[in-house]
Every structure is written in structure tokens, then in C-alpha cells.
Amino acid sequence: MDLDLFQHLATGFGAALSLKNIGFALLGCLLGTLVGVLPGIGPIPTIAMLLPISFGLEPLSALIMLAGIYYGAQYGGSTTSILVNMPGEASSIVTCIDGHQMAKQGRAGAALGVAALGSFFAGCFGTVFIAAFGLPLAIFALRFNSPEYFSLMILGLVTATVLAHGSVVKAIGMVLVGLMLGIVGTDVDTGLQRYTFGISAIWDGIDFLPLVIGMFGIVEIVRNLEQPAAQQIAVNTRIKGIWPTRKDFRDSWRPVLRGTALGSILGILPGGGALLSSFASYTVEKKIAKNPSRFGKGAIEGVAGPESANNAASQTSFIPLLTLGFPSNAIMALMMGAMIIHGIEPGSAVMTKRPDLFWGMIASMWIGNLMLLVINLPLIGIWVRLLSVPYRLLYPAILLFCLIGVYSTNTTAAQLVLTAAFAVFGYVMFRLGCEPAPLVLGFILGPLMEENLRRSLVLARGDWMIFIERPISATLLLLTVIVLGLIIFPQLRRKREETFQE
Amino acid sequence: MLRVKSPQDLGAALVFIAFGLAGACFAKDLALGSGFRIGPGYFPTVLSWMIVGIGVILAVRSVAIDGPGIGDVRLRPLLFIVGTILLFAALIQTAGLVIASLALTVTAAYARREVNLAEALLLGAGLTVFVVAAFVYGLSQPLPLWWDR
């Protein structure tokens, strides 16, 4: 078994180390760092925007590039958090707290160094973690049939709403709306049109590009423009001593280990991922510190832990997608969409039918992490100088790239009109305190859920008991009930709010 | 006397209830099917009523628990950005990418209060050259350059 693992990894490295794929990994990492640094645009619209371009690539190259954007953004986000107190990415918000204080005390180099080395360690561990746990999980998933998949999706969606940021009730509402939007179009079973209202652009269902670009990319632009113009930030790009001192190492290796472990586990959970892990890791470090009052005043543990955690989580959140075919967050939903477009059905079959793809992607993550370490530390000055580009020059460019991305999927203007509609809807929902991420999860899973429900009932000759008669399905549903119970259990809810508040 | 304590929740409640009712209403013509073979109307109808349920919970909560307000809405950015998207949609089919990109940069600039037309035109020219070079020639995306295709 262990030998197998190495053999598989060798296959993976063989596939990922081709010159072309290294190039795409590099491109993805650079783009990811770029959007991680720039506060106006996140990894979700960037990946969505680049999807049409990836259609022409081989599936492995496309996935390597898109994955690179995701974990590259985690790296880039930390840089701006530390240097200018501006989180380029949501998952680096906590890094601001102590990282920027360190920078003020003239220890920016040490903070950046620890963030990068911690992330690199976490990334390597995450890669091995996927390789080690992916296989058994995928083998387990071979026992899944429609009822199990249906129950798994229920559990996943419920957990995702509990762990998501903001109100649970609203998140559930958004998931349900997403499921509805997901089944718009021609019904596969009967060929009947559902909710298409005679609009030919949505006969085959709503494309996810207009939805994602509208609700994430465009709404983000509008929100930024509503803010009063930010004052120019004076950035001191001269950073001395990126290599942390021996004391820094001594102070931060334990937080890095803890952050990596926490992130690896939270990354697997639906709704978990980078954001939750970095918050959780910060809370843990503060709780167990001998002197918690140092936190917020430049404690290196407050940088080392969360930065490792968010990187580990961004790696391990690939596990449910690659083994069970379940996307645990909005970015994974996009990756799932990308795989489907390339004709790959996400899930355990990827590992058996396309081992080069599965292991190649995993190997590319390690290569990507190494690249980020090598690229980012020397290039920090250049990345930071990008911040001095004023937003008024940035947003027309972002808008244009978004729209070209939407238009080039199938060159119909109707998709652009749909984008505008989702932008308005997304903006209204943002104003009403509803996050778009759960909606995207529901949207991707809608058709799959209905299909699995139908198949289950055919399998059981209409007997709903099938969901609790099959042991795996019953366990998954029992877990769902427990998770739902936990929401009602007030103490945990308070904990959850605490975690997000800090 | 009922007092709205959380305008955000009430707003979300109204949107969810409206969405759910519309969903249930437009699914009326779709067969629900039997327990053995559920029809095309079954899944959407169940979802619709669940969404209505979420809306009702939020409505009750909005008068019971204090929550944040809607906030300070400025319509200018939203209107200009959405308008720009629609203009781009109209132009790319009829006038081609070059004119659509230029128009986009100019109208998008009006989403901010302080408009510098010269700067917007300059930026538009630069961006247009870039997207034509990168997307049309570099990545050979199927984009019409001009009106004559």
C-alpha cells in the first residue's frame, strides 16, 4: 500500500513535471498571487474568468492552472495583510492583526518569512495528506450508490451552511435558491422545460459563469465603488531580513504544526476551507498562549498559525471533490464545473480512470508551493508596488476581463444580460445580509441531487425508507441530524460567533 | 404593535417568500409524479415551499431579534456598472470588441463621481489594445473584432 503511494506520486510527478504543465502551474501561481495581492478581485471571479480560456487546454493543464490560482491567492493575500494592513483575500484577515503590527515594529521581513515558510510547510503536508487519505476515501466511495450520494449531499450542504460565515437560516435559504437555479432548463428525465419562460439562452440550464461572475465579480466591483475613495497608501518596499531569526523559528514552529493540523482537518469539512481555518487557528493560538495579551501587538504565533492553517486547508479542500465528487466550498464548486466541462466526472472514478490526472494535480500542488516560495519572497517588492495602482484604473479592466470571459464561453450576448441580472440579484442579497457562496454550492449540486433522489426511489421502488435502511446513508443522515442539533445547541453557536468575530 | 427590529432580515424574508411562491406557482404545470417515479415537478415544488418556510422564519425573526439595517445604499455605482454590462452586451454583437471595450471603459468611469474623461479614454485605448492582443490573437478566443465579422 505504501509502495503504491510512492508509485502513484511518481506517476503524478511524471505528468506534472512536463514543461508545459510546469508553465501552467507557474502561470496559475502568478495569477493567484496577483489577485491575492489586489484587494478588488478574489480567486472566485478569477477562476471563473479563466474557465473559457482553459477550455482549449488539456484537462490536466487546465486544472493545474486553476488550482494554482487558488493556493497562490492564499500566499498573495498574506503579503498585503502584513505590509499595508489590507487583506487582499478574506482568509488573510486575521494575518493583519499581528502581521501588520510586526511590520510597524520593523519586523515585516520576519513576518513575511514566517508566513511564507509556514505556508510552504503546510502546503507540502497538505499534498501528502491528500495523497494518503485520498486513496482510502476513494475506495470507500466505491461503495456509494445513489441513496448514499443523496444523503452525502444533504450532510454536506447542511454542514456548509453551519460553518459558513453569517446567518445559518439565510445560508440555508441561499442553498435552496441555488438548488432551484441549478435545475432550471430541460429536465433530463422527461425533456420538459422547467422555469425557462421561453428564453432560449437557458434551455440547457443556467450557465454557471454568468451566475458566478455576476454574484462575485461584479458585486465586488460595485461594493468597492460604494466605499469612499481610499487614500493612497504609502508602502515601504524596502524590507530587510526576510529570513526569520532563530528566536522566531523557536516561537513559530509549534504554531505552524498546530495550524497545519487544524487546517488540514477543517479543509475537508464542507463549508470549511481557508477562511474558517485561519480564524480557528488564531483563536487556538491565542487560547493556549502563555501570555495572550501579546496578541494584537505583533505576536509571531498569530501569523505563523493562521497562515499555515489557511494554506493547508486550501490543499485539503480538494479531498472531498476528488474522492466523493462533493465540492466543499464555492471555489471547489468552480473546479467541479471545470472538470465537468472537460468531460471528467468528479469523484472516485477520477482516481481509477484517470490516475495521471488525479496524481498529476496533487504533484502539481507541491511543485506550485515550491514555486510560490521561490517566486514570492524575492518578488515581494514588485507585488506590493502593484498596490499603488489606483482602483479607478483597475476596476474597468476587471470588468472588461469578466465580461470577455462570460461572452467567449458561447458568444451570445444573452449570457451578458444574465450576468447583469445576477449582479443585481447578488447586490440585493448582499444588502440583505445573504452570502452568495452557499448559493453557488446549491447551484452546482441541484441537478445531481435531484438525479440521485430519483434513482434512489426507483432503486427502492418508491420506498423512502431506503435512505435509512442502508447503513452508510443512515450514518450520513444521522450526522446531519447531529449537525443540525448543534446549531440549536446555543453554546456552540456562541463559539462559532466568537471565532468569526476575532 | 409589531416593530421591525431587523430590516435586513425582513428584506431577505420578502425576497425568499416571493422567490418560493413564484417557484411553486410556475411548477404547477409540472407533474409531481408518484412515490415510485417522482416527476419533474416534485423537486422544485418541495424546494419552493422550503424557501417559503425560510422566508417565514426570517420574517418572524425580523420582528423578534435586533439586527443590522440595510445600510447606506448608493445607486450610482450599481446603475452605471449594470448599464455598462448591458451596453457591452449590445455593442459586442453589433459593433465588435474594439468599440465595445472603449465604450465600456468610458461608461464604467461614470460609476464614480469624479470622472476624468481623458484618462478614461486613454485607459480604454490601452485596455483595448491589450485584450485584442491577448484574447483575440494570443488565446484565439472567438470574439468579433469589428462589426463586419
XYZ file of C-alpha atoms in Angstrom:
651
model
C 0.000 0.000 0.000
C 2.741 2.398 0.982
C 4.739 1.382 -2.008
C 1.667 2.071 -4.087
C 1.536 5.576 -2.742
C 5.046 6.300 -3.915
C 4.348 4.709 -7.231
C 1.279 6.890 -7.645
C 3.164 10.000 -6.650
C 5.816 9.094 -9.191
C 3.118 8.873 -11.876
C 1.851 12.229 -10.714
C 5.203 13.936 -10.783
C 5.832 12.421 -14.177
C 2.674 14.048 -15.504
C 3.039 17.346 -13.682
C 6.706 17.863 -14.448
C 6.252 18.182 -18.195
C 7.491 21.548 -19.340
C 4.024 22.627 -20.401
C 2.397 21.750 -17.104
C 5.131 23.453 -15.106
C 4.406 26.509 -17.210
C 0.709 26.374 -16.384
C 1.423 25.839 -12.705
C 3.679 28.907 -12.797
C 1.039 30.929 -14.646
C -1.619 29.896 -12.138
C 0.594 30.736 -9.162
C 1.497 34.131 -10.585
C -2.109 34.986 -11.367
C -3.152 33.729 -7.957
C -0.562 35.845 -6.188
C -1.665 38.812 -8.264
C -5.328 38.520 -7.306
C -4.304 37.689 -3.759
C -2.393 40.964 -3.572
C -5.040 43.079 -5.271
C -7.944 43.681 -2.908
C -10.520 44.344 -5.627
C -10.694 40.834 -7.015
C -10.622 37.421 -5.421
C -9.870 33.899 -6.609
C -13.522 33.064 -7.351
C -14.124 35.537 -10.190
C -10.572 34.983 -11.451
C -11.060 31.245 -11.803
C -14.477 31.829 -13.360
C -12.998 34.348 -15.781
C -10.250 31.996 -16.915
C -12.528 28.986 -17.387
C -13.327 29.765 -21.021
C -9.640 30.103 -21.764
C -8.998 26.753 -20.150
C -11.470 25.015 -22.481
C -8.807 24.782 -25.141
C -6.222 23.245 -22.819
C -5.750 19.641 -21.844
C -7.764 18.840 -18.711
C -4.681 18.345 -16.531
C -3.068 21.620 -17.609
C -6.339 23.473 -17.069
C -6.853 22.070 -13.574
C -3.237 22.697 -12.611
C -3.559 26.335 -13.601
C -6.906 26.842 -11.844
C -5.678 25.142 -8.660
C -2.560 27.319 -8.751
C -4.736 30.422 -8.718
C -6.495 29.196 -5.600
C -3.493 28.479 -3.431
C -1.470 31.279 -4.982
C -4.124 33.695 -3.751
C -3.604 32.494 -0.174
C 0.075 33.379 -0.471
C -0.500 36.745 -2.062
C -3.156 37.743 0.429
C -0.765 37.473 3.350
C 1.756 39.862 1.814
C -0.576 42.831 1.703
C -2.042 41.978 5.099
C 1.364 42.258 6.697
C 2.762 45.200 4.799
C -0.186 47.535 4.469
C -2.836 46.088 6.774
C -5.021 45.337 3.786
C -6.150 41.745 3.398
C -6.130 41.026 -0.323
C -8.059 37.858 0.490
C -10.704 37.119 3.111
C -8.636 34.279 4.529
C -5.794 36.632 5.433
C -7.904 38.988 7.528
C -6.506 37.551 10.757
C -2.960 37.856 9.475
C -3.467 41.613 9.527
C -3.909 41.667 13.277
C -0.431 40.641 14.311
C 1.348 40.671 10.973
C 0.868 44.359 10.425
C 1.863 45.138 13.996
C 5.086 43.247 13.371
C 5.664 45.312 10.246
C 5.160 48.502 12.241
C 7.808 47.334 14.652
C 10.199 46.895 11.745
C 9.833 43.143 11.646
C 7.959 42.928 8.336
C 10.670 40.699 6.916
C 10.330 38.163 9.699
C 6.524 38.159 9.396
C 6.644 37.624 5.637
C 9.304 34.968 6.014
C 7.371 33.053 8.646
C 4.159 33.344 6.646
C 5.851 32.014 3.530
C 7.775 29.210 5.232
C 4.742 28.199 7.301
C 2.572 28.178 4.188
C 5.150 26.135 2.345
C 5.351 23.571 5.108
C 1.553 23.425 5.327
C 1.271 23.113 1.570
C 3.701 20.188 1.497
C 1.913 18.484 4.353
C -1.455 19.102 2.695
C -0.203 17.489 -0.500
C 0.950 14.355 1.344
C -2.319 14.380 3.305
C -4.370 14.314 0.088
C -2.197 11.564 -1.322
C -2.508 9.465 1.832
C -6.185 9.988 2.591
C -7.477 10.380 -0.919
C -6.968 6.758 -1.862
C -8.758 5.065 1.068
C -11.585 7.571 0.839
C -11.976 6.983 -2.864
C -12.015 3.216 -2.316
C -14.655 3.716 0.361
C -16.639 5.889 -2.030
C -16.841 2.994 -4.480
C -19.490 1.549 -2.154
C -21.634 4.638 -2.642
C -24.771 4.396 -4.672
C -27.499 6.960 -5.336
C -29.008 6.904 -1.804
C -25.560 7.436 -0.256
C -24.772 10.284 -2.613
C -28.087 11.930 -1.869
C -27.518 11.687 1.897
C -23.928 12.865 1.490
C -25.131 15.972 -0.327
C -27.671 16.699 2.410
C -24.958 16.353 5.057
C -22.508 18.424 3.047
C -24.937 21.235 2.361
C -26.132 21.390 5.967
C -22.568 21.402 7.311
C -21.585 24.033 4.773
C -24.330 26.352 5.976
C -23.394 25.842 9.621
C -19.728 26.564 9.045
C -20.378 29.415 6.618
C -19.952 32.997 7.627
C -23.113 34.793 8.742
C -26.679 33.720 9.496
C -27.404 29.990 9.242
C -31.052 30.488 8.264
C -30.106 32.809 5.433
C -27.365 30.433 4.303
C -29.893 27.583 4.127
C -32.219 29.854 2.161
C -29.412 30.639 -0.277
C -28.580 26.937 -0.702
C -32.227 26.219 -1.534
C -32.391 29.086 -4.025
C -29.164 27.739 -5.535
C -30.683 24.264 -5.883
C -33.688 25.812 -7.661
C -31.491 27.789 -10.050
C -29.492 24.615 -10.666
C -32.461 22.702 -12.066
C -33.595 25.445 -14.440
C -33.582 24.173 -18.001
C -34.567 20.980 -19.784
C -35.366 18.150 -17.394
C -33.092 15.212 -18.252
C -35.746 12.648 -17.385
C -38.752 13.932 -19.290
C -37.325 16.546 -21.643
C -39.758 19.090 -20.225
C -38.682 22.716 -19.857
C -38.573 23.983 -16.302
C -38.522 27.685 -15.427
C -37.150 28.684 -18.811
C -40.015 31.078 -19.682
C -39.256 30.639 -23.347
C -35.776 32.169 -23.025
C -33.571 30.124 -25.326
C -30.354 31.083 -23.513
C -31.345 28.997 -20.503
C -32.895 25.970 -22.239
C -29.849 23.926 -21.371
C -29.796 25.348 -17.864
C -28.217 28.474 -16.454
C -24.513 28.628 -17.232
C -22.522 28.999 -14.079
C -20.198 31.623 -15.498
C -22.805 34.436 -15.634
C -24.001 33.443 -12.175
C -20.568 33.381 -10.562
C -19.176 36.416 -12.369
C -22.348 38.387 -11.640
C -22.674 37.490 -7.973
C -18.989 37.582 -7.065
C -17.017 39.600 -9.621
C -19.477 42.379 -10.450
C -20.953 42.732 -6.954
C -17.404 43.072 -5.610
C -16.734 45.958 -8.010
C -19.963 47.724 -7.049
C -19.224 47.277 -3.351
C -15.726 48.692 -3.725
C -17.055 51.689 -5.630
C -19.535 52.436 -2.864
C -16.718 52.837 -0.404
C -15.289 56.319 -0.152
C -12.077 56.539 -2.163
C -9.259 55.023 -0.177
C -6.326 57.251 0.484
C -3.092 56.376 -1.242
C -1.130 54.013 0.911
C 2.478 54.768 1.446
C 4.272 51.489 1.058
C 7.768 50.986 2.152
C 9.033 48.354 -0.201
C 12.446 48.074 1.315
C 12.287 45.090 3.586
C 15.327 43.854 5.316
C 15.968 40.406 6.715
C 13.289 38.153 5.267
C 14.855 35.141 6.926
C 13.387 34.853 10.446
C 15.777 34.800 13.387
C 16.471 31.720 15.461
C 14.095 33.011 18.140
C 11.375 33.476 15.523
C 11.850 29.869 14.480
C 11.661 28.708 18.065
C 8.464 30.695 18.628
C 6.730 29.674 15.472
C 7.383 26.025 14.709
C 4.713 24.801 17.095
C 2.031 27.209 15.801
C 2.934 26.128 12.273
C 2.438 22.464 13.188
C -0.820 23.168 15.001
C -2.077 25.415 12.222
C -1.227 22.799 9.612
C -3.038 20.053 11.506
C -6.092 22.218 12.170
C -6.210 23.494 8.610
C -5.838 20.027 7.111
C -8.850 18.769 9.052
C -11.060 21.848 8.676
C -10.258 21.986 4.977
C -12.019 18.677 4.394
C -15.246 19.762 6.045
C -17.916 21.194 3.769
C -18.054 24.941 4.227
C -14.661 24.836 5.886
C -11.667 25.783 3.854
C -9.121 28.529 4.138
C -11.204 31.253 5.770
C -12.542 29.218 8.678
C -9.174 27.567 9.360
C -7.240 30.786 9.657
C -9.796 32.182 12.112
C -9.844 28.946 14.103
C -6.053 28.745 14.240
C -5.771 32.304 15.518
C -8.282 31.573 18.262
C -6.405 28.418 19.251
C -3.025 30.172 19.376
C -4.439 32.939 21.487
C -6.123 30.481 23.853
C -3.049 28.379 24.544
C -0.517 31.208 24.628
C 1.188 31.760 27.985
C 0.709 35.455 27.585
C -2.370 36.122 25.393
C -2.061 39.889 25.793
C 0.818 39.883 23.278
C -1.692 39.007 20.569
C -2.689 42.028 18.551
C 0.636 43.609 19.328
C 2.818 41.682 16.935
C 2.912 38.099 18.186
C 4.621 35.943 15.594
C 2.398 32.988 16.540
C -0.586 34.983 15.260
C 0.980 34.986 11.810
C 2.565 31.554 11.740
C -0.542 29.603 12.820
C -3.274 31.122 10.611
C -1.054 31.364 7.545
C -0.153 27.678 7.793
C -3.757 26.775 8.503
C -5.236 28.552 5.512
C -2.731 27.031 3.148
C -3.197 23.516 4.496
C -6.953 23.926 4.219
C -6.829 25.204 0.676
C -4.992 21.997 -0.249
C -7.103 19.509 1.648
C -10.397 21.023 0.485
C -9.651 19.186 -2.757
C -10.151 15.835 -0.989
C -13.974 15.694 -0.968
C -14.094 16.880 -4.569
C -11.552 14.407 -5.892
C -12.787 11.411 -3.946
C -16.517 11.884 -3.351
C -17.366 14.367 -6.057
C -18.622 16.793 -3.438
C -17.397 20.398 -3.601
C -16.828 21.700 -0.080
C -16.817 25.389 -0.934
C -17.577 27.809 -3.752
C -14.102 27.533 -5.275
C -14.311 23.753 -5.307
C -17.733 24.100 -6.937
C -15.972 26.034 -9.701
C -13.276 23.376 -10.004
C -16.054 20.805 -10.251
C -17.659 22.838 -13.014
C -14.312 22.973 -14.797
C -13.909 19.194 -14.540
C -17.415 18.581 -15.883
C -16.767 20.899 -18.818
C -13.637 18.899 -19.592
C -15.707 15.723 -19.559
C -14.369 14.388 -16.274
C -16.895 13.276 -13.723
C -15.541 14.331 -10.331
C -15.475 11.611 -7.719
C -13.770 8.344 -7.016
C -13.775 7.445 -10.691
C -11.152 10.125 -11.342
C -8.636 8.122 -9.385
C -9.299 4.832 -11.083
C -9.978 6.039 -14.604
C -7.606 8.981 -14.821
C -4.817 8.325 -12.288
C -2.478 10.630 -14.212
C -4.957 13.452 -13.726
C -5.514 12.860 -10.014
C -1.910 12.308 -9.030
C -0.672 14.875 -11.527
C -2.815 17.523 -9.877
C -1.575 16.560 -6.432
C 2.048 16.604 -7.548
C 1.499 19.979 -9.198
C 0.343 21.390 -5.877
C 3.668 20.561 -4.304
C 5.537 21.997 -7.260
C 3.314 25.063 -7.085
C 4.052 25.550 -3.413
C 7.758 25.425 -4.077
C 7.351 27.944 -6.881
C 5.412 30.270 -4.612
C 8.170 30.164 -2.034
C 10.802 30.870 -4.652
C 8.794 33.488 -6.533
C 7.111 35.306 -3.727
C 9.886 36.080 -1.350
C 12.160 37.761 -3.886
C 9.299 39.425 -5.737
C 7.513 40.917 -2.736
C 8.650 44.410 -3.678
C 7.067 44.154 -7.116
C 3.804 42.739 -5.812
C 3.485 45.491 -3.269
C 4.148 48.192 -5.822
C 1.053 46.911 -7.649
C -0.957 48.196 -4.740
C -0.159 51.739 -5.733
C -2.227 51.304 -8.918
C -5.379 53.277 -8.087
C -8.671 51.405 -8.113
C -10.206 53.760 -10.672
C -7.824 52.283 -13.265
C -8.257 48.749 -12.012
C -11.999 48.182 -11.995
C -12.704 48.935 -15.674
C -10.038 46.348 -16.516
C -11.513 43.765 -14.140
C -14.984 44.435 -15.523
C -13.785 44.074 -19.110
C -11.964 40.790 -18.427
C -15.012 39.412 -16.605
C -17.341 40.247 -19.485
C -14.998 38.888 -22.147
C -14.775 35.696 -20.087
C -18.559 35.347 -19.997
C -19.010 36.238 -23.643
C -16.381 33.887 -25.003
C -17.966 30.754 -23.477
C -20.594 30.596 -26.160
C -20.526 34.044 -27.763
C -24.075 35.065 -27.048
C -24.960 38.465 -25.661
C -27.784 36.859 -23.668
C -25.176 35.461 -21.252
C -24.053 39.031 -20.571
C -27.619 40.117 -19.846
C -27.883 37.170 -17.463
C -24.666 38.347 -15.789
C -26.197 41.774 -15.252
C -29.303 40.177 -13.748
C -27.245 38.098 -11.320
C -25.202 41.158 -10.413
C -28.383 42.985 -9.375
C -29.693 39.919 -7.511
C -26.327 39.400 -5.813
C -26.166 43.030 -4.776
C -29.662 42.967 -3.279
C -28.873 39.780 -1.380
C -25.585 41.256 -0.125
C -27.506 44.236 1.205
C -29.876 41.840 2.954
C -27.002 40.015 4.631
C -27.072 36.874 2.457
C -23.749 35.402 1.320
C -23.508 34.124 -2.262
C -21.179 31.154 -1.568
C -23.902 28.719 -0.328
C -25.992 29.561 -3.378
C -23.169 28.503 -5.688
C -22.816 25.182 -3.844
C -26.536 24.541 -4.213
C -26.439 25.588 -7.843
C -23.750 23.057 -8.739
C -25.366 20.278 -6.707
C -29.018 20.912 -7.693
C -29.175 18.643 -10.758
C -27.040 15.934 -9.100
C -29.214 15.900 -6.027
C -32.434 15.540 -7.975
C -30.938 12.838 -10.159
C -29.745 10.829 -7.149
C -33.092 11.229 -5.410
C -34.877 9.900 -8.482
C -32.528 6.969 -8.914
C -32.752 6.107 -5.222
C -36.520 5.962 -5.335
C -36.510 3.851 -8.474
C -33.998 1.548 -6.783
C -36.238 1.278 -3.712
C -39.477 1.009 -5.706
C -40.721 4.211 -4.164
C -39.851 3.363 -0.596
C -38.355 6.397 1.177
C -37.032 4.103 3.902
C -34.136 3.253 1.599
C -32.273 6.256 2.947
C -32.221 4.850 6.462
C -32.110 1.173 5.609
C -28.693 1.419 4.015
C -26.055 1.757 6.729
C -23.765 4.337 5.082
C -26.673 6.514 4.067
C -28.220 6.199 7.525
C -24.928 7.225 9.185
C -24.660 10.265 6.930
C -28.210 11.306 7.764
C -27.604 10.738 11.469
C -24.576 13.041 11.240
C -26.807 15.606 9.529
C -29.226 15.466 12.438
C -26.348 15.894 14.896
C -25.019 18.896 12.971
C -28.494 20.428 12.914
C -28.764 19.769 16.641
C -25.510 21.585 17.211
C -26.891 24.748 15.621
C -29.730 24.763 18.076
C -27.357 23.985 20.930
C -26.575 27.549 21.994
C -23.103 27.138 23.387
C -21.639 26.032 20.100
C -23.349 28.870 18.311
C -21.701 31.312 20.648
C -18.328 29.659 19.976
C -18.880 29.967 16.264
C -19.687 33.646 16.525
C -16.658 34.176 18.710
C -14.441 32.508 16.152
C -15.645 34.775 13.403
C -15.545 37.919 15.470
C -11.877 37.854 16.327
C -47.766 46.711 17.804
C -45.161 44.944 15.686
C -41.934 46.789 15.178
C -39.313 45.744 12.647
C -36.131 45.141 14.575
C -34.048 43.820 11.722
C -34.719 45.418 8.320
C -32.137 43.104 6.700
C -33.984 40.015 7.872
C -37.344 41.388 6.784
C -35.986 42.225 3.336
C -34.459 38.763 2.969
C -37.743 37.224 4.180
C -39.698 39.047 1.478
C -37.255 38.015 -1.249
C -37.306 34.356 -0.161
C -41.104 34.242 0.156
C -41.554 35.862 -3.256
C -38.995 33.509 -4.829
C -40.559 30.432 -3.226
C -44.127 31.365 -4.183
C -43.069 32.113 -7.751
C -41.232 28.790 -7.860
C -44.242 26.863 -6.586
C -46.573 28.715 -8.929
C -44.529 28.089 -12.086
C -44.043 24.439 -11.124
C -47.815 23.903 -11.043
C -47.964 22.579 -14.589
C -45.164 20.085 -13.985
C -46.204 16.619 -12.870
C -45.411 15.754 -9.289
C -45.223 12.085 -10.159
C -45.690 9.163 -7.829
C -43.547 7.968 -4.947
C -42.099 5.324 -7.233
C -41.118 7.686 -10.004
C -41.086 11.303 -8.967
C -41.992 13.721 -11.711
C -40.267 16.872 -12.936
C -42.402 18.995 -10.626
C -41.600 17.182 -7.400
C -38.142 18.502 -6.530
C -38.831 22.165 -7.453
C -42.168 22.189 -5.619
C -40.650 20.818 -2.403
C -37.747 23.282 -2.666
C -40.120 26.191 -3.307
C -42.115 25.540 -0.163
C -38.930 25.110 1.864
C -37.765 28.514 0.613
C -41.122 29.999 1.636
C -40.589 28.385 5.057
C -37.161 30.008 5.395
C -38.770 33.317 4.459
C -41.398 32.925 7.174
C -38.743 32.104 9.802
C -36.803 35.220 8.788
C -39.961 37.346 8.887
C -40.701 36.204 12.436
C -37.093 36.816 13.410
C -37.114 40.306 11.930
C -39.679 41.474 14.462
C -38.211 39.470 17.350
C -34.432 39.920 17.221
C -32.490 43.113 16.650
C -30.343 43.111 13.547
C -28.418 45.424 11.267
C -30.113 47.828 8.878
C -29.870 47.788 5.112
C -27.060 50.327 5.205
C -26.278 53.315 3.121
C -27.222 52.381 -0.447
C -25.658 54.403 -3.234
C -27.320 53.585 -6.509
C -24.810 55.276 -8.774
C -22.164 52.511 -8.907
C -24.742 49.739 -9.327
C -26.693 51.531 -12.053
C -23.634 52.517 -14.056
C -21.926 49.135 -13.774
C -25.079 47.214 -14.726
C -25.757 49.727 -17.505
C -22.210 49.231 -18.747
C -22.691 45.462 -18.888
C -25.880 45.846 -20.925
C -24.213 48.342 -23.258
C -21.284 45.979 -23.747
C -23.751 43.160 -24.486
C -25.430 45.266 -27.142
C -22.203 46.526 -28.716
C -20.136 43.339 -28.851
C -22.651 41.660 -31.175
C -23.169 44.670 -33.390
C -20.043 46.836 -33.323
C -17.350 44.378 -32.247
C -14.857 44.091 -29.443
C -12.843 47.246 -30.129
C -15.754 49.662 -29.862
C -17.404 47.693 -27.048
C -14.218 47.812 -24.926
C -13.739 51.521 -25.491
C -17.367 52.240 -24.615
C -17.107 50.050 -21.509
C -14.145 51.923 -20.088
C -15.817 55.271 -20.628
C -19.223 54.445 -19.145
C -17.671 52.454 -16.294
C -15.726 55.566 -15.331
C -19.048 57.309 -14.616
C -19.734 54.839 -11.814
C -17.535 57.120 -9.743
C -18.472 60.692 -9.025
C -15.190 62.208 -10.151
C -14.866 61.451 -13.850
C -11.732 62.137 -15.821
C -12.765 61.609 -19.433
C -9.300 61.970 -20.903
C -7.917 59.412 -18.513
C -10.812 57.026 -19.208
C -10.232 57.274 -22.958
C -6.535 56.654 -22.522
C -7.189 53.668 -20.283
C -9.786 52.411 -22.768
C -7.317 52.604 -25.626
C -4.686 50.749 -23.626
C -7.082 48.045 -22.454
C -8.490 47.580 -25.952
C -5.031 47.028 -27.420
C -4.302 44.582 -24.603
C -7.482 42.495 -24.926
C -7.223 42.370 -28.703
C -3.622 41.228 -28.479
C -4.163 38.823 -25.569
C -7.605 37.337 -26.171
C -8.053 37.524 -29.940
C -4.502 36.957 -31.184
C -2.854 35.342 -28.165
C -5.561 32.958 -26.967
C -7.595 32.920 -30.199
C -10.908 33.375 -28.405
C -13.922 33.611 -30.709
C -14.508 37.354 -30.404
C -15.676 39.596 -33.268
C -13.152 42.439 -33.660
C -15.362 44.734 -35.754
C -18.972 44.915 -36.934
C -18.363 43.067 -40.205
C -17.057 39.883 -38.551
